[in-house]
Amino acid sequence: MDFATESEKLTNWVETRAPALNDAGVKGILLRGSVNQPLRAEIRTLPSPSPAPKQLLTAKILVLSSQSKNTRSFSQDTTNMSSSNNAQLKGRDFLTLKNYSAEEIKHLLWVATDLKSRIKVKGENLPLLQGKSLAMIFEKRSTRTRLSTETGFALLGGHPCFLTTQDIHLGVNESLRDTARVLSGMTDAVLARVYRHSDLDLLAQEASVPIVNGLSELYHPLQILADYLTIQEHYGHLKGLTISWIGDGNNVLNSIMMSAAKFGMHLRIATPKGFEPDASITKAAEQLSKESGTQLLLTDDPMEAARGANVIVTDTWVSMGQEEEKQKRLKAFQGYQITMQTGKAASPNWTFLHCLPRKPEEVDDDVFYSERSLVFQEAENRKWTVMAVMVSLLTEYSPQTPKPTF
């Protein structure tokens, strides 16, 4: 059987009949198959007498080999996303925000807000991940990613397993393909912090469990979820705000560029010449900005980038693996330090974010330790957002608290 062809036929069948299926009370259709089993449809109907016309209809195609996965999903009518996003996200990989819609990212932030409220504020015990295990592969050292993931997964009743390069070295002692299949048989999810994003892509292709990007040279989506949660908590919304990025055109910036416009946020970027974001990322961000009606500015003038900004963001100038370029980078980034003088060009209510670790040349103490700095709230929110990702990918949990304004 040609699974790609068969799944495409079934997908087209569902798409052409979506309105009629909605009217008939069908809430969703799950099509599942493997190399040994024919594709089958599982039709989920709404309980009578619930009205159907405005319900979201989803179809998810899972074409599975014995140990690998290839998932594609589509949806029609986004009138009521909140009741179905939890089911849509279960089993997904989390590699880049580029592959997540605005509503899906909002759902993750809602779950993070909900968990933070129920566990931290109300003191509830929520063993949502009891009986589940997580493999944590770290090719790069980390404080926040490791602590947030280990403590968060354990707080929800799960068992995180931390693996360094002394325990596992992707593609060295064992092929990535074999590693993905072994981990799939022993754990419920894998979080990997790697040098090459292509390693994450291969893990995701071969694994039958969700793969989560803990950081790669291309993207850092977990960090951006924490940033957005922090901004939402401070301002009460995201739409219409302006983010100013002043620094390196790196993985954190790439993730912002792939998502800010989805919330209706404007983006002003200043990078030194020669340190601009990747051209393909810029092109995709320009398209997102055009579709959403937001503004995107790229310049090499930090003060111009800061003009009118609500949030000023920077990051390390010398990332892991770039140590040999340190002197070259320090010279190139002269004039890019965030100071109170930078803030004079920004909006009167401007705040500051940095994903840490921070060096004084990137932002001075007057800003970093001021009331405008949200960096430690941002760091804590790494925990609640990674918990939200794990809960959403591994369960069908629905938030119990009111949905925040985005």
PDB file of C-alpha atoms in Angstrom, residues 29-219:
ATOM      1  CA  ILE A  29     -11.906  12.232  12.397  1.00  0.00           C
ATOM      2  CA  LEU A  30      -8.700  10.389  13.176  1.00  0.00           C
ATOM      3  CA  LEU A  31      -7.217   8.341  10.339  1.00  0.00           C
ATOM      4  CA  ARG A  32      -4.575   5.876  11.420  1.00  0.00           C
ATOM      5  CA  GLY A  33      -2.576   3.183   9.647  1.00  0.00           C
ATOM      6  CA  SER A  34       0.704   1.290   9.584  1.00  0.00           C
ATOM      7  CA  VAL A  35       2.744  -0.923   7.323  1.00  0.00           C
ATOM      8  CA  ASN A  36       0.781  -3.951   8.460  1.00  0.00           C
ATOM      9  CA  GLN A  37      -2.659  -2.436   8.937  1.00  0.00           C
ATOM     10  CA  PRO A  38      -4.945  -0.584   6.519  1.00  0.00           C
ATOM     11  CA  LEU A  39      -5.831   3.017   7.199  1.00  0.00           C
ATOM     12  CA  ARG A  40      -8.949   3.266   9.294  1.00  0.00           C
ATOM     13  CA  ALA A  41     -11.158   6.150  10.309  1.00  0.00           C
ATOM     14  CA  GLU A  42     -12.264   6.877  13.863  1.00  0.00           C
ATOM     15  CA  ILE A  43     -15.207   9.288  13.794  1.00  0.00           C
ATOM     16  CA  ARG A  44     -15.820  11.349  16.930  1.00  0.00           C
ATOM     17  CA  THR A  45     -19.315  12.790  17.248  1.00  0.00           C
ATOM     18  CA  LEU A  46     -20.668  15.480  19.512  1.00  0.00           C
ATOM     19  CA  PRO A  47     -22.931  14.364  22.343  1.00  0.00           C
ATOM     20  CA  SER A  48     -26.586  15.023  21.569  1.00  0.00           C
ATOM     21  CA  PRO A  49     -28.137  17.549  21.664  1.00  0.00           C
ATOM     22  CA  SER A  50     -24.995  19.706  21.355  1.00  0.00           C
ATOM     23  CA  PRO A  51     -25.121  21.970  18.280  1.00  0.00           C
ATOM     24  CA  ALA A  52     -22.597  21.140  15.584  1.00  0.00           C
ATOM     25  CA  PRO A  53     -22.405  23.830  12.865  1.00  0.00           C
ATOM     26  CA  LYS A  54     -19.833  26.005  14.645  1.00  0.00           C
ATOM     27  CA  GLN A  55     -17.653  23.193  15.919  1.00  0.00           C
ATOM     28  CA  LEU A  56     -14.113  22.729  14.658  1.00  0.00           C
ATOM     29  CA  LEU A  57     -13.654  19.761  12.362  1.00  0.00           C
ATOM     30  CA  THR A  58     -10.177  18.269  12.318  1.00  0.00           C
ATOM     31  CA  ALA A  59      -8.597  15.398  10.502  1.00  0.00           C
ATOM     32  CA  LYS A  60      -5.198  14.068  11.442  1.00  0.00           C
ATOM     33  CA  ILE A  61      -3.363  11.623   9.232  1.00  0.00           C
ATOM     34  CA  LEU A  62      -0.855   9.322  10.895  1.00  0.00           C
ATOM     35  CA  VAL A  63       1.196   7.270   8.454  1.00  0.00           C
ATOM     36  CA  LEU A  64       3.353   5.028  10.589  1.00  0.00           C
ATOM     37  CA  SER A  65       6.142   2.663   9.747  1.00  0.00           C
ATOM     38  CA  SER A  66       7.042   0.163  12.447  1.00  0.00           C
ATOM     39  CA  GLN A  67       9.190   2.676  14.345  1.00  0.00           C
ATOM     40  CA  SER A  68       8.854   6.033  12.594  1.00  0.00           C
ATOM     41  CA  LYS A  69       6.222   8.693  12.242  1.00  0.00           C
ATOM     42  CA  ASN A  70       5.010  11.134   9.643  1.00  0.00           C
ATOM     43  CA  THR A  71       2.165  13.344  10.807  1.00  0.00           C
ATOM     44  CA  ARG A  72       0.115  15.901   8.937  1.00  0.00           C
ATOM     45  CA  SER A  73      -2.922  17.762  10.189  1.00  0.00           C
ATOM     46  CA  PHE A  74      -5.368  20.291   8.863  1.00  0.00           C
ATOM     47  CA  SER A  75      -8.372  22.104  10.264  1.00  0.00           C
ATOM     48  CA  GLN A  76     -11.437  23.944   9.008  1.00  0.00           C
ATOM     49  CA  ASP A  77     -13.430  26.629  10.797  1.00  0.00           C
ATOM     50  CA  THR A  78     -11.420  28.055  13.688  1.00  0.00           C
ATOM     51  CA  THR A  79     -14.488  29.462  15.440  1.00  0.00           C
ATOM     52  CA  ASN A  80     -13.940  27.439  18.592  1.00  0.00           C
ATOM     53  CA  MET A  81     -10.306  26.456  19.000  1.00  0.00           C
ATOM     54  CA  SER A  82     -10.134  26.150  22.789  1.00  0.00           C
ATOM     55  CA  SER A  83     -12.026  22.871  23.045  1.00  0.00           C
ATOM     56  CA  SER A  84      -9.939  21.039  20.492  1.00  0.00           C
ATOM     57  CA  ASN A  85      -6.386  22.394  20.604  1.00  0.00           C
ATOM     58  CA  ASN A  86      -5.477  20.005  23.395  1.00  0.00           C
ATOM     59  CA  ALA A  87      -6.366  17.030  21.210  1.00  0.00           C
ATOM     60  CA  GLN A  88      -4.678  18.577  18.166  1.00  0.00           C
ATOM     61  CA  LEU A  89      -1.357  19.056  19.957  1.00  0.00           C
ATOM     62  CA  LYS A  90      -1.145  15.611  21.534  1.00  0.00           C
ATOM     63  CA  GLY A  91       1.563  13.565  19.850  1.00  0.00           C
ATOM     64  CA  ARG A  92       3.035  16.524  17.936  1.00  0.00           C
ATOM     65  CA  ASP A  93       6.715  17.444  17.779  1.00  0.00           C
ATOM     66  CA  PHE A  94       7.767  20.874  19.053  1.00  0.00           C
ATOM     67  CA  LEU A  95      10.724  21.905  16.916  1.00  0.00           C
ATOM     68  CA  THR A  96       9.881  25.433  15.776  1.00  0.00           C
ATOM     69  CA  LEU A  97       7.061  27.928  16.230  1.00  0.00           C
ATOM     70  CA  LYS A  98       7.012  28.194  12.454  1.00  0.00           C
ATOM     71  CA  ASN A  99       4.953  24.991  12.421  1.00  0.00           C
ATOM     72  CA  TYR A 100       2.449  26.184  15.044  1.00  0.00           C
ATOM     73  CA  SER A 101      -0.522  28.428  14.353  1.00  0.00           C
ATOM     74  CA  ALA A 102      -1.347  31.496  16.415  1.00  0.00           C
ATOM     75  CA  GLU A 103      -4.180  29.632  18.147  1.00  0.00           C
ATOM     76  CA  GLU A 104      -1.939  26.679  18.969  1.00  0.00           C
ATOM     77  CA  ILE A 105       0.727  28.919  20.507  1.00  0.00           C
ATOM     78  CA  LYS A 106      -1.948  30.789  22.448  1.00  0.00           C
ATOM     79  CA  HIS A 107      -3.227  27.467  23.736  1.00  0.00           C
ATOM     80  CA  LEU A 108       0.246  26.560  25.020  1.00  0.00           C
ATOM     81  CA  LEU A 109       0.482  29.917  26.790  1.00  0.00           C
ATOM     82  CA  TRP A 110      -2.986  29.400  28.247  1.00  0.00           C
ATOM     83  CA  VAL A 111      -1.957  26.010  29.622  1.00  0.00           C
ATOM     84  CA  ALA A 112       1.191  27.594  31.104  1.00  0.00           C
ATOM     85  CA  THR A 113      -0.887  30.308  32.781  1.00  0.00           C
ATOM     86  CA  ASP A 114      -3.303  27.680  34.050  1.00  0.00           C
ATOM     87  CA  LEU A 115      -0.602  25.427  35.511  1.00  0.00           C
ATOM     88  CA  LYS A 116       1.153  28.375  37.141  1.00  0.00           C
ATOM     89  CA  SER A 117      -2.101  29.502  38.746  1.00  0.00           C
ATOM     90  CA  ARG A 118      -3.248  26.089  39.905  1.00  0.00           C
ATOM     91  CA  ILE A 119       0.107  24.831  41.187  1.00  0.00           C
ATOM     92  CA  LYS A 120       2.014  27.932  42.332  1.00  0.00           C
ATOM     93  CA  VAL A 121      -0.838  30.178  43.458  1.00  0.00           C
ATOM     94  CA  LYS A 122      -3.482  27.691  44.596  1.00  0.00           C
ATOM     95  CA  GLY A 123      -1.100  24.950  45.703  1.00  0.00           C
ATOM     96  CA  GLU A 124      -2.857  22.165  43.803  1.00  0.00           C
ATOM     97  CA  ASN A 125      -1.212  18.807  43.176  1.00  0.00           C
ATOM     98  CA  LEU A 126      -1.547  17.914  39.491  1.00  0.00           C
ATOM     99  CA  PRO A 127       0.060  14.541  38.642  1.00  0.00           C
ATOM    100  CA  LEU A 128      -0.782  14.970  34.958  1.00  0.00           C
ATOM    101  CA  LEU A 129       2.361  13.151  33.788  1.00  0.00           C
ATOM    102  CA  GLN A 130       2.337  10.335  36.321  1.00  0.00           C
ATOM    103  CA  GLY A 131       3.757   7.164  34.801  1.00  0.00           C
ATOM    104  CA  LYS A 132       5.432   9.030  31.938  1.00  0.00           C
ATOM    105  CA  SER A 133       9.160   9.433  31.324  1.00  0.00           C
ATOM    106  CA  LEU A 134      11.210  11.990  29.416  1.00  0.00           C
ATOM    107  CA  ALA A 135      14.659  11.585  27.857  1.00  0.00           C
ATOM    108  CA  MET A 136      16.669  14.820  28.081  1.00  0.00           C
ATOM    109  CA  ILE A 137      19.604  14.889  25.635  1.00  0.00           C
ATOM    110  CA  PHE A 138      21.993  17.790  26.235  1.00  0.00           C
ATOM    111  CA  GLU A 139      24.877  18.302  23.826  1.00  0.00           C
ATOM    112  CA  LYS A 140      25.116  21.864  25.161  1.00  0.00           C
ATOM    113  CA  ARG A 141      25.222  22.717  28.861  1.00  0.00           C
ATOM    114  CA  SER A 142      22.320  24.621  30.352  1.00  0.00           C
ATOM    115  CA  THR A 143      20.988  25.995  33.624  1.00  0.00           C
ATOM    116  CA  ARG A 144      17.458  27.134  32.827  1.00  0.00           C
ATOM    117  CA  THR A 145      16.515  24.508  30.243  1.00  0.00           C
ATOM    118  CA  ARG A 146      17.672  21.639  32.431  1.00  0.00           C
ATOM    119  CA  LEU A 147      16.224  22.939  35.705  1.00  0.00           C
ATOM    120  CA  SER A 148      12.909  24.020  34.215  1.00  0.00           C
ATOM    121  CA  THR A 149      12.410  20.711  32.423  1.00  0.00           C
ATOM    122  CA  GLU A 150      13.574  18.406  35.218  1.00  0.00           C
ATOM    123  CA  THR A 151      11.695  20.148  38.015  1.00  0.00           C
ATOM    124  CA  GLY A 152       8.613  20.803  35.894  1.00  0.00           C
ATOM    125  CA  PHE A 153       8.274  17.249  34.579  1.00  0.00           C
ATOM    126  CA  ALA A 154       8.806  15.827  38.078  1.00  0.00           C
ATOM    127  CA  LEU A 155       6.328  18.289  39.606  1.00  0.00           C
ATOM    128  CA  LEU A 156       3.687  16.857  37.284  1.00  0.00           C
ATOM    129  CA  GLY A 157       4.473  13.315  38.429  1.00  0.00           C
ATOM    130  CA  GLY A 158       6.733  12.280  35.548  1.00  0.00           C
ATOM    131  CA  HIS A 159      10.274  10.913  35.512  1.00  0.00           C
ATOM    132  CA  PRO A 160      12.896  12.964  33.607  1.00  0.00           C
ATOM    133  CA  CYS A 161      16.125  11.194  32.574  1.00  0.00           C
ATOM    134  CA  PHE A 162      19.072  13.559  31.995  1.00  0.00           C
ATOM    135  CA  LEU A 163      21.636  12.415  29.406  1.00  0.00           C
ATOM    136  CA  THR A 164      24.902  14.242  28.708  1.00  0.00           C
ATOM    137  CA  THR A 165      27.442  13.570  25.980  1.00  0.00           C
ATOM    138  CA  GLN A 166      29.046  11.146  28.444  1.00  0.00           C
ATOM    139  CA  ASP A 167      25.866   9.072  28.314  1.00  0.00           C
ATOM    140  CA  ILE A 168      24.763   9.578  24.732  1.00  0.00           C
ATOM    141  CA  HIS A 169      26.414  11.281  21.768  1.00  0.00           C
ATOM    142  CA  LEU A 170      24.035  11.628  18.864  1.00  0.00           C
ATOM    143  CA  GLY A 171      25.270   9.925  15.738  1.00  0.00           C
ATOM    144  CA  VAL A 172      28.621   8.811  17.218  1.00  0.00           C
ATOM    145  CA  ASN A 173      28.379   5.482  19.041  1.00  0.00           C
ATOM    146  CA  GLU A 174      24.948   4.833  17.567  1.00  0.00           C
ATOM    147  CA  SER A 175      23.143   6.246  14.568  1.00  0.00           C
ATOM    148  CA  LEU A 176      20.487   8.892  15.131  1.00  0.00           C
ATOM    149  CA  ARG A 177      17.981   6.571  13.539  1.00  0.00           C
ATOM    150  CA  ASP A 178      18.727   3.781  16.008  1.00  0.00           C
ATOM    151  CA  THR A 179      18.795   6.178  18.959  1.00  0.00           C
ATOM    152  CA  ALA A 180      15.383   7.557  18.016  1.00  0.00           C
ATOM    153  CA  ARG A 181      13.880   4.086  17.910  1.00  0.00           C
ATOM    154  CA  VAL A 182      15.459   3.004  21.206  1.00  0.00           C
ATOM    155  CA  LEU A 183      14.241   6.138  22.985  1.00  0.00           C
ATOM    156  CA  SER A 184      10.774   5.678  21.483  1.00  0.00           C
ATOM    157  CA  GLY A 185      10.521   2.277  23.102  1.00  0.00           C
ATOM    158  CA  MET A 186      11.622   3.445  26.548  1.00  0.00           C
ATOM    159  CA  THR A 187      10.275   6.975  26.996  1.00  0.00           C
ATOM    160  CA  ASP A 188       7.166   8.998  26.234  1.00  0.00           C
ATOM    161  CA  ALA A 189       8.973  12.053  24.848  1.00  0.00           C
ATOM    162  CA  VAL A 190      12.450  13.371  24.074  1.00  0.00           C
ATOM    163  CA  LEU A 191      13.794  16.871  24.709  1.00  0.00           C
ATOM    164  CA  ALA A 192      17.073  17.489  22.882  1.00  0.00           C
ATOM    165  CA  ARG A 193      19.442  20.450  23.144  1.00  0.00           C
ATOM    166  CA  VAL A 194      21.722  20.131  20.142  1.00  0.00           C
ATOM    167  CA  TYR A 195      24.248  21.901  17.945  1.00  0.00           C
ATOM    168  CA  ARG A 196      22.567  20.962  14.646  1.00  0.00           C
ATOM    169  CA  HIS A 197      18.872  21.464  14.006  1.00  0.00           C
ATOM    170  CA  SER A 198      19.100  18.748  11.367  1.00  0.00           C
ATOM    171  CA  ASP A 199      19.643  16.254  14.203  1.00  0.00           C
ATOM    172  CA  LEU A 200      16.265  17.256  15.644  1.00  0.00           C
ATOM    173  CA  ASP A 201      14.625  16.833  12.261  1.00  0.00           C
ATOM    174  CA  LEU A 202      16.046  13.332  11.931  1.00  0.00           C
ATOM    175  CA  LEU A 203      15.026  12.392  15.476  1.00  0.00           C
ATOM    176  CA  ALA A 204      11.506  13.620  14.759  1.00  0.00           C
ATOM    177  CA  GLN A 205      11.383  11.686  11.508  1.00  0.00           C
ATOM    178  CA  GLU A 206      12.453   8.406  13.096  1.00  0.00           C
ATOM    179  CA  ALA A 207      10.921   8.587  16.579  1.00  0.00           C
ATOM    180  CA  SER A 208       7.377   7.529  17.374  1.00  0.00           C
ATOM    181  CA  VAL A 209       7.215   9.836  20.421  1.00  0.00           C
ATOM    182  CA  PRO A 210       7.164  13.665  20.487  1.00  0.00           C
ATOM    183  CA  ILE A 211      10.521  15.411  20.015  1.00  0.00           C
ATOM    184  CA  VAL A 212      10.962  18.792  21.733  1.00  0.00           C
ATOM    185  CA  ASN A 213      13.591  21.344  20.741  1.00  0.00           C
ATOM    186  CA  GLY A 214      15.522  22.367  23.864  1.00  0.00           C
ATOM    187  CA  LEU A 215      17.707  24.593  21.656  1.00  0.00           C
ATOM    188  CA  SER A 216      19.429  24.288  18.305  1.00  0.00           C
ATOM    189  CA  GLU A 217      21.576  26.638  16.272  1.00  0.00           C
ATOM    190  CA  LEU A 218      18.471  27.586  14.290  1.00  0.00           C
ATOM    191  CA  TYR A 219      15.624  27.935  16.814  1.00  0.00           C
TER     192      TYR A 219
END
